[in-house]
Short mmCIF file of C-alpha atoms in Angstrom, two decimals:
data_model
loop_
_atom_site.label_atom_id
_atom_site.label_comp_id
_atom_site.label_asym_id
_atom_site.label_seq_id
_atom_site.Cartn_x
_atom_site.Cartn_y
_atom_site.Cartn_z
CA MET A 1 54.09 -45.15 4.28
CA THR A 2 57.62 -45.57 4.13
CA VAL A 3 60.22 -47.46 2.70
CA SER A 4 64.14 -48.16 4.12
CA GLY A 5 62.78 -46.15 6.98
CA VAL A 6 62.36 -43.29 3.63
CA PRO A 7 58.76 -40.95 4.59
CA SER A 8 56.37 -41.33 1.64
CA PRO A 9 56.79 -37.72 -0.48
CA GLY A 10 53.95 -35.81 0.66
CA TRP A 11 54.38 -35.66 4.70
CA ARG A 12 56.46 -32.25 4.42
CA GLU A 13 52.70 -30.90 2.50
CA ARG A 14 50.56 -32.44 4.80
CA MET A 15 53.41 -31.02 8.22
CA VAL A 16 52.17 -27.68 6.52
CA GLN A 17 48.81 -28.10 6.64
CA GLY A 18 48.85 -29.54 9.75
CA ALA A 19 50.76 -26.73 11.52
CA ILE A 20 48.56 -23.46 9.44
CA PRO A 21 45.45 -24.68 12.04
CA VAL A 22 47.39 -24.75 14.85
CA LEU A 23 49.24 -21.95 14.01
CA GLY A 24 45.63 -20.02 13.52
CA ALA A 25 43.40 -21.24 17.07
CA ALA A 26 46.66 -20.65 18.45
CA MET A 27 46.26 -16.51 17.61
CA TRP A 28 42.73 -16.76 18.83
CA VAL A 29 43.11 -17.86 21.60
CA GLN A 30 46.33 -15.11 22.38
CA CYS A 31 43.97 -13.15 21.34
CA ILE A 32 41.22 -13.81 23.97
CA GLN A 33 43.01 -14.57 26.48
CA HIS A 34 44.96 -10.53 25.81
CA ILE A 35 41.71 -9.24 25.74
CA LEU A 36 41.00 -10.69 29.81
CA TRP A 37 44.95 -10.78 31.05
CA PRO A 38 46.55 -9.15 28.38
CA VAL A 39 50.98 -9.70 28.78
CA ALA A 40 53.34 -8.24 26.85
CA GLY A 41 55.66 -11.14 26.02
CA LEU A 42 53.06 -13.14 25.31
CA ARG A 43 51.67 -11.14 22.68
CA TYR A 44 55.09 -10.78 21.10
CA ALA A 45 55.19 -14.52 21.24
CA ALA A 46 51.84 -14.37 18.73
CA MET A 47 53.51 -12.16 16.65
CA GLY A 48 56.24 -14.87 16.00
CA LEU A 49 53.27 -17.29 16.14
CA LEU A 50 52.24 -14.54 13.38
CA GLY A 51 55.15 -13.98 11.35
CA GLY A 52 55.21 -17.58 11.01
CA TYR A 53 51.97 -18.20 9.73
CA LEU A 54 52.08 -16.05 7.05
CA VAL A 55 54.60 -17.48 6.25
CA LEU A 56 53.31 -21.80 6.21
CA THR A 57 50.45 -19.49 4.03
CA LEU A 58 52.67 -18.72 1.03
CA PRO A 59 51.05 -20.82 -0.62
CA GLN A 60 47.43 -19.21 -0.17
CA VAL A 61 48.44 -15.12 -1.49
CA GLY A 62 46.30 -14.85 -4.76
CA ARG A 63 49.81 -13.42 -7.40
CA SER A 64 47.12 -9.21 -7.64
CA THR A 65 47.67 -9.36 -3.47
CA ARG A 66 51.59 -10.71 -3.34
CA TRP A 67 52.40 -7.31 -5.41
CA ILE A 68 50.43 -5.05 -2.76
CA VAL A 69 52.41 -6.43 0.41
CA LEU A 70 55.92 -6.09 -1.14
CA ALA A 71 54.64 -2.64 -2.53
CA CYS A 72 53.67 -1.90 1.19
CA LEU A 73 56.43 -3.89 2.04
CA GLY A 74 58.85 -1.17 0.68
CA VAL A 75 56.92 1.06 2.10
CA THR A 76 57.10 0.58 5.19
CA GLY A 77 60.69 0.30 4.70
CA LEU A 78 61.69 3.47 3.61
CA CYS A 79 59.21 5.24 6.49
CA LEU A 80 61.11 2.77 9.00
CA ALA A 81 64.46 4.17 7.30
CA SER A 82 63.36 8.27 7.71
CA GLY A 83 62.01 7.86 10.80
CA SER A 84 59.43 5.79 11.32
CA PRO A 85 59.90 4.01 15.09
CA VAL A 86 60.28 0.17 14.55
CA SER A 87 57.29 0.05 17.00
CA ALA A 88 55.07 2.04 14.54
CA ALA A 89 55.34 -1.68 12.57
CA LEU A 90 55.25 -3.25 15.27
CA SER A 91 51.96 -1.56 16.73
CA GLY A 92 50.41 -2.78 13.21
CA LEU A 93 51.52 -6.04 13.17
CA ASP A 94 49.23 -6.44 16.66
CA THR A 95 46.21 -5.01 15.46
CA ALA A 96 46.12 -7.84 12.30
CA LEU A 97 46.49 -9.85 15.19
CA VAL A 98 43.47 -8.61 16.39
CA PHE A 99 42.13 -10.49 13.69
CA MET A 100 42.53 -13.26 13.66
CA GLY A 101 40.47 -13.04 16.27
CA CYS A 102 37.74 -11.11 14.65
CA PHE A 103 37.42 -14.08 11.75
CA PRO A 104 36.46 -17.24 13.64
CA ALA A 105 34.13 -16.17 15.79
CA ILE A 106 32.74 -14.85 11.77
CA ALA A 107 32.78 -18.28 10.25
CA MET A 108 31.10 -19.58 13.35
CA ILE A 109 28.15 -16.72 12.96
CA ARG A 110 27.66 -17.80 9.44
CA TRP A 111 28.00 -21.71 10.34
CA ALA A 112 24.65 -20.67 12.68
CA LEU A 113 22.27 -19.11 10.14
CA GLU A 114 23.08 -22.18 7.24
CA ARG A 115 22.19 -24.51 9.57
CA GLY A 116 18.66 -23.32 10.91
CA GLY A 117 17.71 -23.49 7.35
CA THR A 118 16.78 -20.00 6.74
CA LEU A 119 19.09 -19.49 3.80
CA SER A 120 17.70 -22.22 1.82
CA ARG A 121 14.72 -20.81 2.08
CA ILE A 122 15.04 -18.08 1.02
CA GLU A 123 15.95 -19.15 -1.49
CA ALA A 124 13.58 -21.38 -2.53
CA ARG A 125 10.92 -17.95 -2.52
CA TYR A 126 13.40 -16.30 -4.71
CA ARG A 127 13.39 -18.61 -7.70
CA ASP A 128 8.97 -18.84 -7.33
CA LEU A 129 9.28 -15.54 -8.10
CA PRO A 130 8.97 -13.18 -11.84
CA PRO A 131 12.34 -12.61 -13.26
CA GLN A 132 11.62 -9.00 -12.64
CA ALA A 133 9.78 -8.91 -9.45
CA ARG A 134 13.23 -11.28 -9.56
CA SER A 135 15.45 -8.00 -9.76
CA ASP A 136 14.10 -5.71 -7.95
CA SER A 137 13.88 -8.05 -4.30
CA LEU A 138 17.16 -8.22 -4.31
CA LEU A 139 18.53 -5.26 -3.08
CA VAL A 140 17.25 -5.81 -0.02
CA VAL A 141 17.97 -10.15 -0.48
CA GLY A 142 21.74 -8.87 -0.64
CA HIS A 143 21.91 -6.64 1.73
CA VAL A 144 19.83 -8.51 4.40
CA ILE A 145 21.63 -11.61 3.65
CA GLY A 146 24.64 -9.71 3.22
CA ALA A 147 24.42 -8.41 7.25
CA VAL A 148 25.91 -11.42 7.49
CA VAL A 149 27.88 -13.54 4.96
CA THR A 150 29.06 -10.44 3.10
CA MET A 151 29.97 -12.58 -0.59
CA GLY A 152 28.99 -15.52 0.03
CA ALA A 153 25.28 -14.08 -0.38
CA PHE A 154 25.74 -13.90 -3.75
CA ALA A 155 25.95 -17.40 -3.51
CA ILE A 156 21.84 -17.36 -2.58
CA VAL A 157 21.43 -14.39 -4.72
CA MET A 158 22.81 -14.34 -7.75
CA PRO A 159 22.07 -18.25 -9.34
CA PRO A 160 17.69 -17.54 -9.23
CA ALA A 161 19.41 -13.74 -11.07
CA ASP A 162 21.63 -16.68 -13.65
CA GLN A 163 18.57 -17.73 -14.99
CA MET A 164 17.00 -14.79 -16.26
CA GLY A 165 17.92 -15.50 -20.41
CA ASP A 166 17.81 -11.34 -21.13
CA LEU A 167 21.10 -10.27 -20.62
CA ARG A 168 20.27 -7.71 -20.03
CA LEU A 169 18.39 -8.26 -16.73
CA ARG A 170 21.24 -10.51 -15.45
CA THR A 171 23.42 -6.91 -15.58
CA GLN A 172 21.40 -5.57 -14.02
CA ALA A 173 20.77 -7.90 -10.64
CA ALA A 174 24.32 -8.11 -10.53
CA LEU A 175 24.59 -4.47 -10.08
CA VAL A 176 21.56 -4.54 -7.38
CA ALA A 177 22.55 -7.38 -5.72
CA LEU A 178 26.14 -5.52 -5.59
CA ARG A 179 24.87 -2.05 -4.37
CA GLY A 180 22.43 -4.25 -1.64
CA VAL A 181 25.35 -6.21 -0.25
CA SER A 182 28.17 -3.26 -0.52
CA LEU A 183 25.27 -1.27 1.73
CA ALA A 184 24.88 -3.56 4.66
CA VAL A 185 28.89 -3.49 4.55
CA LEU A 186 28.14 0.13 6.27
CA TRP A 187 26.59 -1.11 9.84
CA THR A 188 26.72 -5.10 10.32
CA PRO A 189 29.15 -5.61 12.72
CA PHE A 190 29.62 -9.24 11.47
CA THR A 191 32.38 -8.11 8.80
CA VAL A 192 35.81 -7.52 8.60
CA GLY A 193 34.97 -3.40 7.58
CA MET A 194 32.87 -3.08 10.90
CA GLY A 195 36.40 -4.88 12.48
CA PHE A 196 38.91 -1.91 11.18
CA ALA A 197 36.56 0.55 12.03
CA ALA A 198 35.34 -0.54 16.01
CA HIS A 199 39.62 -0.91 16.00
CA GLY A 200 40.38 2.37 14.45
CA PHE A 201 37.80 3.93 16.91
CA PRO A 202 37.33 2.05 20.03
CA GLN A 203 36.53 4.86 22.03
CA VAL A 204 33.13 5.43 19.58
CA PRO A 205 30.20 3.23 21.09
CA LEU A 206 29.44 -0.17 18.80
CA TRP A 207 24.82 1.30 19.40
CA GLN A 208 26.89 5.00 17.85
CA ALA A 209 28.16 3.31 15.36
CA ILE A 210 25.66 0.91 14.28
CA LEU A 211 22.90 3.43 13.61
CA CYS A 212 24.82 5.95 11.85
CA GLY A 213 25.47 2.77 9.00
CA MET A 214 22.18 2.12 8.99
CA GLY A 215 20.95 5.60 8.72
CA LEU A 216 23.22 5.83 6.02
CA ALA A 217 22.12 2.24 4.04
CA LEU A 218 18.19 3.19 4.52
CA ILE A 219 19.40 6.26 2.81
CA GLY A 220 20.74 4.26 -0.19
CA LEU A 221 18.47 1.47 -0.28
CA ALA A 222 15.53 3.97 -0.32
CA LEU A 223 17.21 5.49 -3.23
CA SER A 224 18.14 2.67 -4.69
CA MET A 225 14.32 0.95 -4.92
CA GLY A 226 12.43 0.73 -8.01
CA ARG A 227 8.07 0.82 -7.88
CA GLY A 228 8.18 -3.36 -8.49
CA ALA A 229 10.96 -3.90 -5.67
CA PHE A 230 7.79 -4.48 -3.14
CA SER A 231 5.36 -6.44 -4.99
CA GLY A 232 8.40 -9.16 -5.29
CA LEU A 233 9.29 -8.56 -1.86
CA ARG A 234 5.83 -9.12 0.16
CA ARG A 235 6.07 -13.05 -1.32
CA ILE A 236 10.17 -13.57 0.37
CA ALA A 237 9.20 -11.52 3.44
CA PRO A 238 8.77 -14.87 6.08
CA GLY A 239 11.97 -15.68 4.55
CA LEU A 240 13.51 -12.39 5.02
CA GLY A 241 12.35 -11.61 8.74
CA ALA A 242 13.87 -15.22 9.15
CA VAL A 243 17.10 -13.79 8.64
CA ALA A 244 17.46 -9.63 9.79
CA VAL A 245 14.87 -10.62 13.66
CA PRO A 246 18.26 -12.90 14.48
CA VAL A 247 20.80 -10.75 12.53
CA LEU A 248 19.31 -6.93 14.15
CA GLY A 249 19.31 -9.35 17.77
CA ALA A 250 22.97 -10.77 18.06
CA SER A 251 23.06 -6.43 16.84
CA ALA A 252 21.65 -5.15 19.69
CA VAL A 253 23.09 -7.23 21.71
CA LEU A 254 26.28 -6.61 20.84
CA ALA A 255 25.44 -3.02 21.14
CA ALA A 256 24.70 -3.25 25.18
CA VAL A 257 27.57 -5.48 26.15
CA ASN A 258 29.82 -3.31 24.45
CA LEU A 259 27.87 -0.21 26.13
CA LEU A 260 27.67 -1.88 29.54
CA SER A 261 30.68 -3.40 29.91
CA ALA A 262 32.76 -0.36 27.98
CA MET A 263 34.51 -2.70 26.24
CA PRO A 264 36.29 -1.26 22.65
CA ALA A 265 33.69 -2.90 19.87
CA MET A 266 35.59 -5.29 18.73
CA ASP A 267 36.66 -7.94 22.00
CA THR A 268 33.03 -7.20 22.24
CA ILE A 269 33.19 -9.02 18.71
CA ILE A 270 34.99 -11.75 19.83
CA LEU A 271 34.15 -12.77 23.44
CA THR A 272 30.39 -12.45 22.67
CA ALA A 273 30.48 -14.03 19.12
CA PRO A 274 31.61 -17.64 19.82
CA LEU A 275 29.44 -18.10 23.45
CA ALA A 276 26.53 -17.00 21.30
CA VAL A 277 27.01 -19.05 18.92
CA LEU A 278 28.38 -21.93 20.95
CA ALA A 279 24.56 -21.37 23.32
CA PHE A 280 22.52 -21.73 19.81
CA ALA A 281 23.75 -24.96 18.97
CA LEU A 282 23.52 -26.66 21.89
CA ILE A 283 19.97 -25.59 22.42
CA SER A 284 18.62 -25.62 19.14
CA HIS A 285 21.15 -27.68 16.93
CA ARG A 286 22.97 -29.66 19.58
CA ALA A 287 23.05 -32.50 16.75
CA ALA A 288 24.78 -30.59 14.72
CA LEU A 289 27.61 -29.94 16.68
CA PRO A 290 30.21 -31.40 15.88
CA GLY A 291 30.03 -30.19 12.32
CA LEU A 292 31.44 -26.79 13.69
CA LYS A 293 34.64 -27.75 13.61
CA PRO A 294 35.55 -28.66 10.31
CA VAL A 295 34.28 -25.20 9.30
CA LEU A 296 36.65 -24.20 12.24
CA ARG A 297 39.57 -25.31 10.76
CA ALA A 298 39.00 -24.29 7.26
CA SER A 299 38.24 -20.67 8.98
CA LEU A 300 41.76 -20.80 9.62
CA ASN A 301 42.95 -22.77 7.58
CA GLY A 302 42.82 -20.05 4.38
CA LEU A 303 43.36 -16.84 6.15
CA GLY A 304 46.66 -16.53 4.42
CA ASN A 305 46.01 -14.42 1.43
CA GLU A 306 43.25 -11.54 4.34
CA MET A 307 46.16 -11.74 6.79
CA ALA A 308 48.99 -11.22 4.52
CA LEU A 309 47.10 -8.04 2.99
CA PHE A 310 46.26 -6.95 6.73
CA SER A 311 49.67 -7.84 8.37
CA ALA A 312 51.48 -5.55 5.33
CA SER A 313 49.06 -2.53 5.31
CA VAL A 314 48.45 -2.06 8.87
CA ALA A 315 52.40 -2.49 9.21
CA MET A 316 52.79 0.25 6.55
CA GLY A 317 50.16 2.69 7.15
CA MET A 318 51.31 2.52 11.32
CA ALA A 319 54.38 3.52 10.29
CA LEU A 320 53.08 6.07 7.80
CA THR A 321 51.22 7.85 10.12
CA SER A 322 54.19 7.63 12.81
CA ASN A 323 56.47 9.05 9.73
CA PRO A 324 57.29 12.58 9.84
CA ALA A 325 57.84 13.97 6.49
CA PHE A 326 54.50 11.57 6.12
CA ARG A 327 53.19 14.69 8.52
CA ALA A 328 54.30 17.24 7.78
CA ALA A 329 52.83 17.44 4.22
CA LEU A 330 49.32 16.18 6.19
CA ASP A 331 49.35 19.08 7.86
CA GLY A 332 50.27 21.17 5.45
CA LEU A 333 46.57 19.71 3.67
CA ASP A 334 44.59 21.31 5.55
CA LEU A 335 42.55 17.90 6.18
CA ALA A 336 40.47 18.97 9.68
CA ARG A 337 39.19 22.08 7.01
CA LEU A 338 36.89 19.40 4.78
CA PRO A 339 33.12 19.94 5.59
CA ALA A 340 31.54 16.96 7.92
CA VAL A 341 29.63 16.38 4.85
CA LEU A 342 32.30 15.22 2.58
CA THR A 343 33.75 13.16 6.10
CA ALA A 344 30.22 11.34 5.80
CA ILE A 345 30.49 10.32 2.33
CA PHE A 346 33.85 9.56 2.62
CA ALA A 347 33.45 7.00 4.93
CA MET A 348 30.36 5.55 3.14
CA LEU A 349 32.01 5.71 -0.18
CA ASN A 350 34.90 3.32 1.75
CA GLY A 351 31.87 1.05 3.63
CA ILE A 352 31.07 0.35 -0.28
CA GLY A 353 34.63 0.31 -1.51
CA ILE A 354 35.26 -2.58 2.18
CA ALA A 355 32.68 -4.64 0.94
#
């Protein structure tokens, strides 16, 4: 409503809230267009949209993230002033734009998983376990659920654990769940961590990355399992299978498309995942399809913190790696002589850290 032609309070906020998902959707569409038919001018326009998106979503950025972003911008400025080309920073923004295509795809995958009621059935079975068996089974539960919903897995596995009266058991349950979810990050293609790896090493087939990470994850699971784990797992095995089978199947499809099409792994995820989810919805959950719109809107509307962090950090990384002084310092360390086993260990620790 207006009084004497004066807009009512809050109209600016409504305009901003309406513009944010529109900008996000435009960048998502541009990411798909860039994969299918790259046009340099449109990509630079998308970088401009990204700048507008970051400005409008600034209130979403947490205090710690703001300090990190400021530090990254400071380092980027120093690099540009000491020899890094501006194109390096722009390349970082180009990389950040890729994730505007990845995040909605992951949101759609999570929506599809939740529609089948599988997660609620796992939670119901899990609540009936005795306290010790519940804690022992958390490792695999967290791993399987975390392969798709990552941090959202804690919303499923932790509420029953919070009912444990013993503080020691609750602490142990939290640590076990964290370990299971973190190990999933090493192989699942439905996380930002795999997206970073796939974009950074496009020459590596997705199936190789999945199998390599899965092998490391299985080693971690085997080393972490207690003797009582299987008693609890037998009780919740049907629910776990209902999640594990489609997750493994979807991963295999993505890997096959990546192998046959020779597209980079990240492009495969951006293009294939939405089509697969839409097909799933049309075949099995047509009535729930309208519910996908608010999920996508919320995803596109709430990426300010993540995109600010990715944009600033990736731009800084590109500026650093193209800086003559920084490259000279790295050459002096002679990192190429590190044993391969240390490289694998660093990769595993980095994957756990991303979780």
